[in-house]
Amino acid sequence: MAGSLYRCVGSTGETVFSGSTAGYKDCKRLGSTGSARPAKPSAVAAPVKAPVFEPVAGAPSLKGVSGSVVSAPAAASSLAGVTGSVVGAGGDAVVLPPVTAPKGSWDYRESATGDLTAAAAPESPKGSRVLRGAVYRITRADGGVEYTNIPPGGGTKGQSIKMLFTYIATCAACDVHSKIDWNSVALNLTSYGDAIHAASNEFGVDEALLRAVIHAESAFNPRALSVAGAQGLMQLIPGTARDMGVLDAFDADQNIRGGARYLALLLRNFNGNERLAAAAYNAGPGAVQKYNGVPPYDETQVYVERVGVLRKRYGETLRHRATAGVPLAERGA
């Protein structure tokens, strides 16, 4: 639920559309709505705290799991030459000034009048990707409002859907031949220590692997949102998040627990093979089963190698800290 939609710049220069400005910079409010109508008073005398996770009956299984996890851009990127406008909640166009930034790896455009999802792809360097999409505002029957870049499917009764604008971006940072040296990039040994340790114990997934996946997916940004809709620290696609019992993918504890649970299922499905589990995390378990190994997708193969390097480095460093008597990690974010 969101009362306002903001367009911000993320920690690596990416454009982020969010209902919160926390953790972002250069935020511009694009639209807002009134808060949802309050719920009717409950007859229950004492309030009951809602569970963080929905109960899941039966033994964990990959049956019915759909979607896949999309990794965040590997290299630092910036925005340049942003033009166009968006439609605010009141219907008036809000003109956004161009973003002044050093020449970087993103070329981003958005429009409230033209459909950029159908526009011709701009010329781009070899290995880059063209990312397209739209941002929608959904007003639910109960008055609640949600902003999303996932195309709403099959309208729900009493629900209003409005497309605010479309966007197109060329991402040179997504080049599978990125020059980032993952053998020397700084590791994060302190963030989310409690949540990672708890999820590791609950699902039997090594803490080093969890940190490697979080690092590869979001660089430990809990508000990360990809243009494909992957959310949070472990970049969970909404369908996968629901299957894993995650109610709020931007809640760090829930996201880590859901991602760890999904990794545990993948490891079980692929007999503990972390390389195949990482490939399935990126491309989906069906692709790994189809090719009986890491799929021949450039992005997936680069992702698997990246996770492997990070997993080895995190494992060695955490073991050294434990042997030296250094606390494994600070607890909390």
CSV table of C-alpha atoms in Angstrom, one decimal, residues 142-283:
chain,number,residue,atom,x,y,z
A,142,ASP,CA,-11.3,-0.8,0.1
A,143,GLY,CA,-9.7,2.5,-0.9
A,144,GLY,CA,-6.1,1.2,-0.6
A,145,VAL,CA,-3.6,2.3,-3.3
A,146,GLU,CA,-0.7,0.4,-4.8
A,147,TYR,CA,1.9,1.5,-7.3
A,148,THR,CA,3.5,-1.3,-9.4
A,149,ASN,CA,5.5,-1.9,-12.5
A,150,ILE,CA,4.0,-5.4,-12.9
A,151,PRO,CA,1.2,-5.4,-15.5
A,152,PRO,CA,-2.0,-6.1,-13.6
A,153,GLY,CA,-3.7,-9.2,-14.9
A,154,GLY,CA,-7.4,-10.1,-14.7
A,155,GLY,CA,-9.1,-7.1,-13.0
A,156,THR,CA,-10.6,-7.6,-9.6
A,157,LYS,CA,-14.1,-6.4,-8.9
A,158,GLY,CA,-14.2,-2.9,-7.5
A,159,GLN,CA,-10.6,-2.2,-8.5
A,160,SER,CA,-9.4,0.7,-10.6
A,161,ILE,CA,-6.2,0.5,-12.7
A,162,LYS,CA,-4.5,3.5,-14.3
A,163,MET,CA,-1.2,3.4,-16.2
A,164,LEU,CA,0.8,6.5,-15.2
A,165,PHE,CA,3.6,6.4,-17.7
A,166,THR,CA,5.9,4.1,-19.7
A,167,TYR,CA,9.7,4.0,-19.6
A,168,ILE,CA,12.6,2.7,-21.6
A,169,ALA,CA,16.2,2.3,-20.5
A,170,THR,CA,19.4,1.1,-22.0
A,171,CYS,CA,21.6,-0.6,-19.5
A,172,ALA,CA,25.2,-1.0,-20.4
A,173,ALA,CA,25.9,-2.0,-16.7
A,174,CYS,CA,24.0,-5.2,-17.5
A,175,ASP,CA,26.8,-6.2,-20.0
A,176,VAL,CA,27.7,-9.8,-19.2
A,177,HIS,CA,31.3,-8.9,-19.8
A,178,SER,CA,31.4,-6.5,-16.9
A,179,LYS,CA,34.9,-5.5,-15.8
A,180,ILE,CA,34.1,-5.7,-12.0
A,181,ASP,CA,36.6,-7.9,-10.2
A,182,TRP,CA,34.5,-10.0,-7.8
A,183,ASN,CA,37.6,-11.4,-6.4
A,184,SER,CA,38.5,-8.0,-4.8
A,185,VAL,CA,35.2,-6.2,-4.3
A,186,ALA,CA,34.6,-5.3,-0.7
A,187,LEU,CA,32.6,-7.8,1.3
A,188,ASN,CA,29.7,-7.0,3.7
A,189,LEU,CA,30.2,-9.0,6.9
A,190,THR,CA,28.0,-7.0,9.2
A,191,SER,CA,24.6,-6.2,7.8
A,192,TYR,CA,21.5,-8.2,8.8
A,193,GLY,CA,23.5,-10.6,11.0
A,194,ASP,CA,20.5,-11.7,13.1
A,195,ALA,CA,18.2,-12.3,10.1
A,196,ILE,CA,20.9,-14.2,8.1
A,197,HIS,CA,22.0,-16.3,11.0
A,198,ALA,CA,18.3,-17.2,11.9
A,199,ALA,CA,17.4,-18.1,8.3
A,200,SER,CA,20.6,-20.2,7.9
A,201,ASN,CA,19.7,-22.2,11.0
A,202,GLU,CA,16.1,-22.6,10.1
A,203,PHE,CA,16.6,-23.8,6.5
A,204,GLY,CA,20.1,-25.2,6.6
A,205,VAL,CA,21.5,-22.8,4.1
A,206,ASP,CA,25.1,-21.7,4.7
A,207,GLU,CA,25.4,-18.1,5.8
A,208,ALA,CA,28.2,-17.5,3.3
A,209,LEU,CA,25.9,-18.6,0.5
A,210,LEU,CA,23.1,-16.3,1.7
A,211,ARG,CA,25.5,-13.3,1.9
A,212,ALA,CA,26.9,-14.1,-1.6
A,213,VAL,CA,23.4,-14.2,-3.1
A,214,ILE,CA,22.3,-11.0,-1.3
A,215,HIS,CA,25.5,-9.3,-2.5
A,216,ALA,CA,25.1,-10.4,-6.1
A,217,GLU,CA,21.4,-9.6,-6.2
A,218,SER,CA,21.0,-6.2,-4.4
A,219,ALA,CA,24.4,-5.2,-2.9
A,220,PHE,CA,22.6,-5.3,0.5
A,221,ASN,CA,20.0,-2.6,-0.5
A,222,PRO,CA,16.7,-3.7,1.2
A,223,ARG,CA,14.7,-1.3,-1.1
A,224,ALA,CA,16.1,-2.6,-4.4
A,225,LEU,CA,13.5,-3.0,-7.1
A,226,SER,CA,14.4,-4.2,-10.6
A,227,VAL,CA,12.5,-3.2,-13.7
A,228,ALA,CA,11.3,-6.8,-13.9
A,229,GLY,CA,9.7,-6.5,-10.5
A,230,ALA,CA,12.2,-8.3,-8.4
A,231,GLN,CA,12.1,-6.9,-4.9
A,232,GLY,CA,14.3,-6.4,-1.8
A,233,LEU,CA,17.6,-7.8,-0.6
A,234,MET,CA,17.3,-11.2,-2.3
A,235,GLN,CA,15.4,-9.8,-5.3
A,236,LEU,CA,12.3,-12.0,-5.0
A,237,ILE,CA,9.8,-12.0,-7.9
A,238,PRO,CA,6.3,-11.3,-6.4
A,239,GLY,CA,5.0,-14.8,-7.3
A,240,THR,CA,8.0,-16.5,-5.7
A,241,ALA,CA,7.7,-14.3,-2.6
A,242,ARG,CA,4.0,-15.3,-2.2
A,243,ASP,CA,4.9,-19.0,-2.6
A,244,MET,CA,7.6,-18.6,0.1
A,245,GLY,CA,5.1,-17.0,2.5
A,246,VAL,CA,6.5,-13.4,2.3
A,247,LEU,CA,3.9,-10.7,2.9
A,248,ASP,CA,6.3,-7.7,2.5
A,249,ALA,CA,9.3,-8.3,0.2
A,250,PHE,CA,10.8,-4.9,1.4
A,251,ASP,CA,10.9,-6.1,5.0
A,252,ALA,CA,14.5,-7.3,5.4
A,253,ASP,CA,13.7,-10.1,7.8
A,254,GLN,CA,10.9,-11.5,5.7
A,255,ASN,CA,12.9,-11.2,2.4
A,256,ILE,CA,15.9,-13.0,3.8
A,257,ARG,CA,13.7,-15.7,5.3
A,258,GLY,CA,11.8,-16.2,2.0
A,259,GLY,CA,15.0,-16.2,-0.1
A,260,ALA,CA,16.7,-18.7,2.2
A,261,ARG,CA,13.6,-20.9,2.1
A,262,TYR,CA,13.6,-20.8,-1.7
A,263,LEU,CA,17.4,-21.5,-1.8
A,264,ALA,CA,16.8,-24.5,0.6
A,265,LEU,CA,14.2,-25.9,-1.8
A,266,LEU,CA,16.5,-25.5,-4.8
A,267,LEU,CA,19.4,-27.1,-3.0
A,268,ARG,CA,17.2,-30.1,-2.0
A,269,ASN,CA,15.9,-30.3,-5.6
A,270,PHE,CA,19.4,-30.3,-7.0
A,271,ASN,CA,21.0,-32.6,-4.4
A,272,GLY,CA,22.9,-29.9,-2.6
A,273,ASN,CA,24.6,-28.6,-5.7
A,274,GLU,CA,25.1,-24.9,-5.0
A,275,ARG,CA,26.1,-24.1,-8.6
A,276,LEU,CA,22.8,-25.5,-9.9
A,277,ALA,CA,20.8,-23.9,-7.1
A,278,ALA,CA,22.3,-20.5,-8.0
A,279,ALA,CA,21.4,-21.1,-11.7
A,280,ALA,CA,17.9,-22.0,-10.7
A,281,TYR,CA,17.6,-18.9,-8.5
A,282,ASN,CA,18.5,-16.8,-11.5
A,283,ALA,CA,16.8,-18.6,-14.4
